[in-house]
Structure formats: C-alpha cells, structure tokens
RNA sequence: ACGGGCGUGGCGAAAUUGGUAGACGUACCAGACUUAGGAUCUGGCGCCGUGAGGCAUGGGGGUUCGAGUCCCUUCGCCCGUACCA
C-alpha cells in the first residue's frame, strides 16, 4: 500500500511491509520472474491542507517536499522499486484518470439482470421504448414507475432527475457525518466512536447535498468475492460484517389510528430475519427520529411522545452506547394490524430501533428476541409462545428455531424451513410483503468540502449535474489564495476566480475524498506514463492483478472495500480482467512505540539543586517522577548519561544513582508519538548500522502480521551477522581470503540446508525464520573456516533479498560483474548434500504398520537391504553398532536421497 | 454481547502436515585474547536435582503409540463491530 507523504517523514513502522515486498520481489527475480514492484504516493489529503490553512503554504509545495524526503528515505533503505513507474495521486496526469473513472461511474447504472454495470445510454433507450417497468436495476427507493409515453413526455429536467436515481454516482441529499472541526463530511469508516478518526473532532449528523457512490449495488459481489481471495479470516469477516447482509422478509402492517391525518402513513413496513415469528408479534417499535412520528401520535399521548423524542435527541452518542441495556420507550396511541391474524398491535417508540437501518421500524416478538422480551416485560406486553419447544418464557426469550409452531395460524405444526417458505409465499401472493435481503452497507459519500483533492468533473445547469467533455480532462485544481471555506460557508473552491464551465455554469465546489485516487492506482503502475488510457489493455492483461499486497488492517472497511468496488466496476466495463484486485493480502502488524523512562527523585527538584535520577530497579527506594526520555539516547535500556545531560538545559547538571555502574531505564509500550520521545527514525539506524542491518532486523523482529513494540535491543545481533559474513571473506588483517577450491561435503551440507529452508520459508511468507536460517548458515561456515568461492557465491545470492547492499559488494569482490546478481540465479537445492539424512523403515504392531524406525545412513550396517523387516533391521543394527538414540516416527515416511 | 485472533524461558521468538519443545537472536554468567573493550572467539543458560533422573508450552479434562499443535472446558490478553430487527 502506497503511503501518504506526511510531514513527519518515514518512521520505523513504515518500511516493515515495504521490506517484506522488496524481499519477495528480489527473491522472485532471482527465480527468473518478471516482477512489478513499484512505489507511489497517496498525495491528496487533509494534513497538507490543514498546514496550508495555518501557514498559507500551497499544499502542492508541502506535498512535494514531503515526497522528496520519502523518496530519499526509501532509496536509502535499498528498495528495488522501478521508479519510472512512480505515481502521485495529486498529479493532474494521474487524477485525470481518477476523474475519468468517475465519469464512467456517472455514465453507468447497475443492471440486476445482467448482474453488472451497463451504460446509461442503454437505459435511456429502454425507457424510451418500454418505460422502466421491465427494468430490473439498482436505483433509489423512491423511483417512480413510468411508461415509455410518460418518459418521452417528460422534460429534460425530469428525465435527468430520474436518471440520477440510477447512476452509479449521483448527488444526493442525505444525512452525513459532518465534522465542524475539519469543516468537511466524513465517510462512516472515517468516524470512530463519534469523533473524527483524524484529529478527534466531534462529528454530528447533518443533511447535506453530497455526491454518493452506489456501492450497495455491488454488495453481493463484494461479499461473494471474499471467497476467492487469500486474505486473513479476520479481515474478510470484518468486510462481511461491514456489508452486513441479512436475509429475511419485508412485511407491511396497515396502520390503525383513532385520529388519522393527511400525512399519517397508511402502512408501516418492517424488515425481519424471522418472518416465522410473525404470530408472536405483540407490539411494533419505530425509531423516534422517523418523520411520521407526529402523525401516528394521538392527542392523549402527544405530551409523552414529544418528551421522549426530545430526551432521545438530547442524548449523546456516548450516552446511548453506555446505556444499551436500559429499556426506554413510549406508546404512540396508534396501532397496526397484523396481516396474518388481524390482531391489533400497539405502536411504540424506542431508541433501540435505529432510524438508519431497514425502514426504522421493527415488529416486536418477545418470545423470540431478547431485546423485544426486555421491552415487553418492561411495558407489560403479552409474550406469546410460538414454538412448542420454547420454554422458560418467564426469564428470557428463546431465539432457537427448534420445534413445531403453535398459536401460529397457517404455519401451525410446521418446522422452521417450511414455515418461512409458506409465509413468504403468502406475503408475495397477497402483496403485503416479500422476501428481502437487507444490507448494513450504505452508499458511500463521495464529497469533501476541501481544497486538496481531485475536482469533480461536473458542472451544474438548472440545478442538475452534467459531466464535462472527456477531452477537457484533466479538470485541474484552480489556484486559490486561502484554503478556508468561504464566508458563505461554501467549500474552498468557492474562492477560485472564474471557476465556471465555459465561463457560465457553476462547477462542483467539493472535491473527491482521499480514497478516490487510491482505488485504482495499481493499474497506473502497469503503464504509468500513458496519456491515452489509464493503462493500456496490453499492460493490464499482462500484469492482471496484485499477487501480493501488504498493508495495515486499518484499511479493511475503507480503501480495501472501495478498491474492490471500483475494480469490479472496471471489470464490468471490460477494462480489467480480474474480479478481485489483490489475490493475496498480508496485514502487517502495527509497530508500537517503546517508551523509555528516567526517574527523577522528587526531593532533588528546586532552586539551586541538581536533579538526581535513580536507576529503574532502585527507584522504589525513593519518591520519584517518571519522565519520558528520548529513546535514541538509550541502548538496551541503558541510558547514555552524557547524551542525556546534553539533551535538555535543565539536565546539564544531572546526577545519577546507578545500578552496577549503569543507568537502567523503565519501559512502556505506547503509541508512537513525538511527545513520548519514542519515535524511531530509520535514518538514524541506517547511519548507525546500515540499511542491510535495518532490513534484516525488521524482518527478524517476529511474524510480519503481528503487532509489536519497536525495540532496538536485539539489533546488535543483526549487525553482528553482517560482520560475520564479512569475516568469511576477510581475515583479521584485512586480507581477502576466498579461494577457488572444491567444497567439502560438510560445507555443501551447510549451504544446501540453508537453500532449502530459505526457499520454503519465503514461499510461505515466513520472513523472520529466513533470517535465522541465514545466521545459522553463516555461523556454521565460520566454524568450518570455509572460504571457498563456490560456497560463498551461493550464500551471497541467498542473502541478497535481505541484505542487498553488502550482497552486491561481495558479489563483485568474488569477481562477478555488478548488477548481474538478480537474474535467475537463485541456487538450486541439491538434497544429495544432506548426507546425514535418515533412512526410515516401517514397524508393524499387531500386523498393522504403526511406525517407522529411522536411523542415520552412516550407521547402516552393510548387510541390510531395504525392505527387510524393521525388527530384524533394528536387531542387526544393534549388533553392528551401538545406537546413540533410536527415534520412532510413526505414519511418516521421508524421501531421502543418500 | 457477538465476530476474529492469541497465550511457549528474563525478553523477541522457532517448531511446514500431531513426531527429539525452546532453533535463531538478545540479555545474563564463566573463560580466552587484550593497555582497554560497547571488538572477537569458546563454553553455559526453562524449572527441580550434586547426580542419574524428574517436571515443563495459561489451568483442568479428552482423543492418540505420541499433543505446543486436534477436541471439550475454564482463565487471561489483543483486535474489530456494537441495540442491524
């Protein structure tokens, strides 16, 4: 995943995934593959704009500077990127195509019959010929049904308004997450616990006109496609939950109110996943936020209802979440009629029903749902058992589906499956409901009231949006002098002079969200310079999709979902070949900060006193204050006291109470942040120990997927490895000692054990164990005093994915041409060199093969042939040579080449 | 509450399908070479035991010739979602 180029530069957590992909890229190249391993920058975004607001500096300038830093840092770590393919989402040559894809979305609708996106032009043709009755397409709920005559008689305005209900991107008046602190709207995945993910500002619900993406059209394919990708279960499950598909039925209840008004709804529709419990309905609950509430309220209940609605509105998101268990609600005075048994059912308001999900109305079945049971118990509503297997109705609901139905009219005596089918059929026959699939996923808001993003290639005529002409792309971001919203509350683009299409029509003033540019960028890598297409068909069909994608799991319901959506859309258009854009995904674990502390003795603070710091294990003997200390002055938790004295003016005269002559610091794992002085910049490490050591160490730290605190305590080991490798080539006096002699079997064994292990581990993306293997190999060769060119040359190739710099240097020292290390030169494993491998023979117990007995080949007495009974072999072996150890390995046969 | 994952020495961790648990690295201890060492090399390093040996993968139980690995149960931790009808 490409990075957002932040002002802080690369920190030590960033390269983790990049090192891993670089290793795989280099390894695959060694094996002869053609590898596309690029890098780019997600360079539109909020921080650069916030900075611009504060300083007046144009975001393009800050972004450019940051990217320069990033590139310098990345190059320093030695990534083998093909920089000629670099992309930047804020480059107009790039966002031209982001805008182009937006236009395609505007020009397409989702056809349920074809189960793919089709051209709006085709839809118009259908409307002209046969209206929309026969059209089975994804559209807004309120889309009217019309005939071809009606369509053809419509004004341009009305026709365009209707088409907007079908387009895959459309302006929509909807409730959005408005963040006053940031002055923009946020997507659901950008809001965490009622505050903005970035900045932590409060977020409120507000009705606004916004561009939206009809991602819900792809809900099913987004769920189904998860079966075909090699992603972690946790991540797939997260996406499934986010999409939240539930299968059930919608049922329409007719309203019975003593005081009907013109705006009183005639029916209330509910969605239920348990239509089989319909005979157990004893009340209905609707969300207090629904517009129809006042029209369902009787005069007697008016006061109570208004009070309740007010109370609900006054409660913050946090209050609501913390009081989930508490039952609250109020009776409206009105009723609905259960269409199955004509029972009169009271309508209540309660805040456990969400306005935003389904229809905002729920049928209450206390016998089958715990929340409904709580509600019914609280308000003394009847609890009707509907299954003969249900029991203990006095203490809790029973949501199992076992048993036969009772008290249930047409489904009495049936089981769950049959009942559901019968009821759904009945609903559809009578026209009072239907089988329905409900999603939690909302259409994605696609506008940000911001400057630093892609302009939307749209202008407005008579209040309706029109696309600009394709040849006019890119629609470049205009220059403005201030980055705040206008005085009238319009987005910053409202400040741009002459920001009008053909000098006449208003352009869209909001820009695209951060995820626009990142939802297709991997295709641009395939053909980064193309000016005619976002990438040529030839290059797309050659590279197809991402084979290995590495990045944080925080993108589960954002980038990774939107990218899948856009990819499926592009596939529908026949522009890309694969349904899923990333076949294999690894979520790298977050690198946490590891803070170090010093402990200042409280009594040493004050005028004229020198501050005294006490070492960690002695601190309990004093009253102390713990102070964050810069981790860059600490090595293996031992403080560099001189550096510490020079760190801050008030510490110049610091005194220390040491233990064993050292100052030991305390440790805590926290988030990496400047204020905690625990941010480790890779530059410092590269200076100290070199890029190869950093790469090696980051991989050695533990499994890639695992979150772990950054800890440089073990980095010396990786550095020592590099030095040990060097000593295989040079003696203590600095003389080159490699000789062109034939390797011994022992040396070959060491090398080939390593080749086998490295290859196996890299094929299963076990990055950390490879480092161990390399270390063992170098240690063993050191013990053997091996300085044979044939061995060392292969070793160099083997370690080159991890430590490319030193490998390249040693490669040329061995007399090879620089740069030739990368071509199909991965050493071939020869099992014949594993001369100590065991032979295994089956042992039978009670006539059944239960085990194999194994022993080393060199212990094999000469007169034994394969196939002789195990017991006999063991006997002969015992006679021939005393065994050190006998290992019995059942049900396992290893093929060995002696 | 639900979903996903995890629990192994002082620490980071290995153990690919059930098959010699703790590889490798750190830290620590001892020794060698050294004016010196934050260099290098050698040896030791799960726990109990002088020893032979015994006990050990959060706890308890099970399957198996054999369990860190599979099953049940329980405790603890992390991540995600949160009244989704």
CSV table of C-alpha atoms in Angstrom, one decimal, chain A residues 622-846:
chain,number,residue,atom,x,y,z
A,622,UNK,CA,12.8,7.0,46.5
A,623,UNK,CA,9.8,9.1,45.7
A,624,UNK,CA,10.2,9.8,42.0
A,625,UNK,CA,8.6,11.3,39.0
A,626,UNK,CA,8.9,9.3,35.8
A,627,UNK,CA,9.9,11.3,32.7
A,628,UNK,CA,9.9,10.2,29.1
A,629,UNK,CA,13.4,10.1,27.8
A,630,UNK,CA,14.3,10.1,24.1
A,631,UNK,CA,14.7,6.5,23.0
A,632,UNK,CA,17.6,7.5,20.7
A,633,UNK,CA,19.8,8.1,23.8
A,634,UNK,CA,19.0,4.6,25.2
A,635,UNK,CA,20.6,1.4,24.1
A,636,UNK,CA,19.3,-1.9,25.5
A,637,UNK,CA,17.5,0.1,28.1
A,638,UNK,CA,20.8,1.6,29.3
A,639,UNK,CA,20.9,5.3,29.3
A,640,UNK,CA,23.7,7.2,27.7
A,641,UNK,CA,24.1,9.6,30.6
A,642,UNK,CA,26.3,12.1,28.7
A,643,UNK,CA,23.8,12.4,25.9
A,644,UNK,CA,21.1,12.8,28.4
A,645,UNK,CA,22.9,15.7,30.1
A,646,UNK,CA,23.1,17.5,26.8
A,647,UNK,CA,19.6,16.7,25.9
A,648,UNK,CA,17.9,19.4,27.9
A,649,UNK,CA,19.3,22.5,29.5
A,650,UNK,CA,17.8,21.7,32.9
A,651,UNK,CA,19.6,18.3,32.9
A,652,UNK,CA,23.1,19.6,32.3
A,653,UNK,CA,24.0,19.1,36.0
A,654,UNK,CA,22.1,15.9,36.4
A,655,UNK,CA,23.4,13.3,38.8
A,656,UNK,CA,22.7,9.6,38.6
A,657,UNK,CA,22.1,6.8,41.1
A,658,UNK,CA,23.4,3.8,39.2
A,659,UNK,CA,23.0,0.1,39.5
A,660,UNK,CA,26.0,-2.0,38.5
A,661,UNK,CA,27.5,1.2,37.1
A,662,UNK,CA,24.7,1.6,34.6
A,663,UNK,CA,21.6,3.7,34.5
A,664,UNK,CA,18.7,1.3,33.6
A,665,UNK,CA,15.6,2.9,32.1
A,666,UNK,CA,12.0,1.9,32.6
A,667,UNK,CA,9.9,0.7,29.7
A,668,UNK,CA,6.3,1.0,28.5
A,669,UNK,CA,4.6,0.2,25.2
A,670,UNK,CA,2.6,3.1,23.8
A,671,UNK,CA,1.6,4.5,20.5
A,672,UNK,CA,4.5,6.1,18.6
A,673,UNK,CA,4.3,9.8,19.0
A,674,UNK,CA,6.6,12.8,19.1
A,675,UNK,CA,5.6,13.8,22.6
A,676,UNK,CA,6.5,10.5,24.0
A,677,UNK,CA,10.0,10.7,22.5
A,678,UNK,CA,9.6,7.1,21.3
A,679,UNK,CA,9.6,7.7,17.5
A,680,UNK,CA,12.5,6.0,15.9
A,681,UNK,CA,13.5,7.5,12.6
A,682,UNK,CA,15.1,4.9,10.3
A,683,UNK,CA,17.7,7.4,9.1
A,684,UNK,CA,19.4,7.3,12.5
A,685,UNK,CA,19.6,3.5,12.4
A,686,UNK,CA,20.8,3.5,8.8
A,687,UNK,CA,23.6,5.8,9.8
A,688,UNK,CA,24.5,3.7,12.8
A,689,UNK,CA,24.3,0.2,11.5
A,690,UNK,CA,23.4,0.4,7.8
A,691,UNK,CA,20.4,-0.3,5.7
A,692,UNK,CA,21.0,-4.0,5.5
A,693,UNK,CA,21.0,-4.4,9.2
A,694,UNK,CA,17.8,-2.4,9.5
A,695,UNK,CA,16.1,-4.6,6.9
A,696,UNK,CA,17.4,-7.8,8.5
A,697,UNK,CA,16.3,-6.7,11.9
A,698,UNK,CA,12.8,-5.5,11.0
A,699,UNK,CA,12.2,-8.9,9.5
A,700,UNK,CA,13.8,-10.8,12.4
A,701,UNK,CA,11.6,-9.0,14.9
A,702,UNK,CA,8.8,-11.5,14.6
A,703,UNK,CA,5.9,-12.5,12.3
A,704,UNK,CA,5.0,-9.8,9.9
A,705,UNK,CA,1.3,-9.9,10.8
A,706,UNK,CA,1.9,-9.4,14.5
A,707,UNK,CA,1.7,-6.1,16.2
A,708,UNK,CA,4.8,-5.5,18.2
A,709,UNK,CA,6.6,-2.7,20.0
A,710,UNK,CA,9.6,-1.3,18.3
A,711,UNK,CA,12.6,-2.4,20.2
A,712,UNK,CA,16.2,-2.0,19.1
A,713,UNK,CA,17.5,-4.2,21.9
A,714,UNK,CA,18.4,-7.1,19.5
A,715,UNK,CA,19.6,-5.1,16.6
A,716,UNK,CA,23.3,-5.8,17.5
A,717,UNK,CA,22.7,-9.4,16.6
A,718,UNK,CA,21.7,-8.4,13.1
A,719,UNK,CA,24.7,-6.1,12.8
A,720,UNK,CA,26.9,-8.9,14.0
A,721,UNK,CA,25.6,-11.1,11.3
A,722,UNK,CA,26.8,-8.7,8.7
A,723,UNK,CA,30.2,-8.5,10.3
A,724,UNK,CA,30.4,-12.3,10.4
A,725,UNK,CA,29.6,-12.5,6.7
A,726,UNK,CA,32.4,-10.1,6.1
A,727,UNK,CA,34.8,-12.2,8.1
A,728,UNK,CA,34.1,-15.1,5.8
A,729,UNK,CA,35.7,-13.0,3.1
A,730,UNK,CA,38.5,-11.2,5.0
A,731,UNK,CA,40.9,-12.4,7.7
A,732,UNK,CA,41.7,-10.3,10.8
A,733,UNK,CA,44.4,-8.5,9.0
A,734,UNK,CA,42.0,-7.4,6.3
A,735,UNK,CA,43.3,-9.8,3.6
A,736,UNK,CA,40.9,-11.3,1.1
A,737,UNK,CA,40.9,-15.0,1.8
A,738,UNK,CA,38.4,-16.5,-0.6
A,739,UNK,CA,39.9,-19.4,-2.6
A,740,UNK,CA,38.8,-21.2,-5.6
A,741,UNK,CA,38.8,-24.7,-4.1
A,742,UNK,CA,36.4,-27.6,-4.2
A,743,UNK,CA,33.9,-27.5,-1.3
A,744,UNK,CA,33.8,-30.3,1.2
A,745,UNK,CA,30.6,-32.4,1.8
A,746,UNK,CA,30.2,-30.7,5.2
A,747,UNK,CA,30.3,-27.3,3.6
A,748,UNK,CA,27.9,-28.3,0.9
A,749,UNK,CA,25.5,-29.6,3.5
A,750,UNK,CA,25.5,-26.4,5.4
A,751,UNK,CA,24.8,-24.4,2.2
A,752,UNK,CA,22.1,-26.7,0.9
A,753,UNK,CA,20.3,-27.0,4.2
A,754,UNK,CA,20.1,-23.2,4.1
A,755,UNK,CA,19.0,-23.0,0.4
A,756,UNK,CA,16.1,-25.5,1.2
A,757,UNK,CA,14.9,-23.6,4.2
A,758,UNK,CA,15.1,-20.1,2.7
A,759,UNK,CA,13.2,-21.2,-0.3
A,760,UNK,CA,10.5,-23.0,1.7
A,761,UNK,CA,10.1,-20.1,4.1
A,762,UNK,CA,9.9,-17.4,1.5
A,763,UNK,CA,7.3,-19.4,-0.4
A,764,UNK,CA,5.1,-19.3,2.7
A,765,UNK,CA,6.0,-15.7,3.5
A,766,UNK,CA,7.7,-16.6,6.8
A,767,UNK,CA,10.1,-13.7,6.7
A,768,UNK,CA,11.5,-14.0,10.2
A,769,UNK,CA,12.6,-17.6,10.1
A,770,UNK,CA,14.7,-16.9,7.0
A,771,UNK,CA,16.9,-14.6,9.0
A,772,UNK,CA,17.6,-17.4,11.5
A,773,UNK,CA,18.5,-19.7,8.7
A,774,UNK,CA,20.9,-17.3,7.2
A,775,UNK,CA,22.5,-16.8,10.6
A,776,UNK,CA,22.9,-20.5,11.2
A,777,UNK,CA,24.4,-20.9,7.8
A,778,UNK,CA,27.0,-18.1,8.3
A,779,UNK,CA,27.8,-19.4,11.8
A,780,UNK,CA,28.4,-22.9,10.5
A,781,UNK,CA,30.5,-21.8,7.6
A,782,UNK,CA,32.5,-19.7,10.1
A,783,UNK,CA,33.1,-22.8,12.3
A,784,UNK,CA,34.2,-24.8,9.3
A,785,UNK,CA,36.5,-21.9,8.4
A,786,UNK,CA,35.0,-22.1,4.9
A,787,UNK,CA,36.4,-19.6,2.4
A,788,UNK,CA,35.5,-21.4,-0.8
A,789,UNK,CA,34.3,-19.3,-3.6
A,790,UNK,CA,31.7,-21.9,-4.8
A,791,UNK,CA,30.0,-21.8,-1.4
A,792,UNK,CA,30.3,-18.1,-0.6
A,793,UNK,CA,28.9,-17.1,-4.0
A,794,UNK,CA,25.7,-19.0,-3.4
A,795,UNK,CA,25.5,-17.7,0.1
A,796,UNK,CA,25.7,-14.1,-1.3
A,797,UNK,CA,22.8,-14.8,-3.6
A,798,UNK,CA,20.8,-16.4,-0.8
A,799,UNK,CA,21.1,-13.4,1.4
A,800,UNK,CA,20.8,-10.7,-1.3
A,801,UNK,CA,17.0,-10.3,-0.9
A,802,UNK,CA,17.5,-9.3,2.8
A,803,UNK,CA,20.8,-7.5,2.6
A,804,UNK,CA,21.1,-6.2,-1.0
A,805,UNK,CA,23.9,-3.7,-0.4
A,806,UNK,CA,26.5,-6.0,1.1
A,807,UNK,CA,25.5,-8.8,-1.2
A,808,UNK,CA,26.2,-6.6,-4.2
A,809,UNK,CA,29.5,-5.6,-2.8
A,810,UNK,CA,30.6,-9.2,-2.1
A,811,UNK,CA,29.3,-10.3,-5.4
A,812,UNK,CA,31.7,-8.0,-7.2
A,813,UNK,CA,34.5,-9.0,-4.8
A,814,UNK,CA,34.1,-12.5,-5.9
A,815,UNK,CA,34.8,-11.4,-9.5
A,816,UNK,CA,31.3,-11.0,-10.8
A,817,UNK,CA,30.0,-8.1,-12.8
A,818,UNK,CA,28.0,-5.6,-10.8
A,819,UNK,CA,24.2,-5.9,-11.3
A,820,UNK,CA,24.2,-9.5,-12.5
A,821,UNK,CA,23.1,-11.0,-9.2
A,822,UNK,CA,19.5,-10.6,-10.0
A,823,UNK,CA,18.9,-12.8,-12.9
A,824,UNK,CA,17.5,-16.3,-12.4
A,825,UNK,CA,20.5,-17.0,-10.1
A,826,UNK,CA,18.8,-18.5,-7.0
A,827,UNK,CA,20.9,-21.5,-6.1
A,828,UNK,CA,19.4,-24.9,-6.8
A,829,UNK,CA,18.9,-27.0,-3.7
A,830,UNK,CA,20.5,-30.4,-4.0
A,831,UNK,CA,19.1,-32.9,-1.5
A,832,UNK,CA,22.1,-35.2,-2.1
A,833,UNK,CA,24.2,-32.9,0.1
A,834,UNK,CA,22.2,-33.7,3.1
A,835,UNK,CA,24.3,-36.7,3.7
A,836,UNK,CA,23.2,-37.3,7.3
A,837,UNK,CA,19.6,-37.9,6.4
A,838,UNK,CA,17.8,-40.8,8.0
A,839,UNK,CA,16.5,-43.9,6.5
A,840,UNK,CA,13.1,-44.9,7.7
A,841,UNK,CA,11.5,-48.4,7.8
A,842,UNK,CA,8.0,-49.3,8.8
A,843,UNK,CA,7.4,-51.1,12.0
A,844,UNK,CA,4.3,-53.2,12.3
A,845,UNK,CA,2.4,-53.7,15.5
A,846,UNK,CA,-0.3,-56.4,15.5
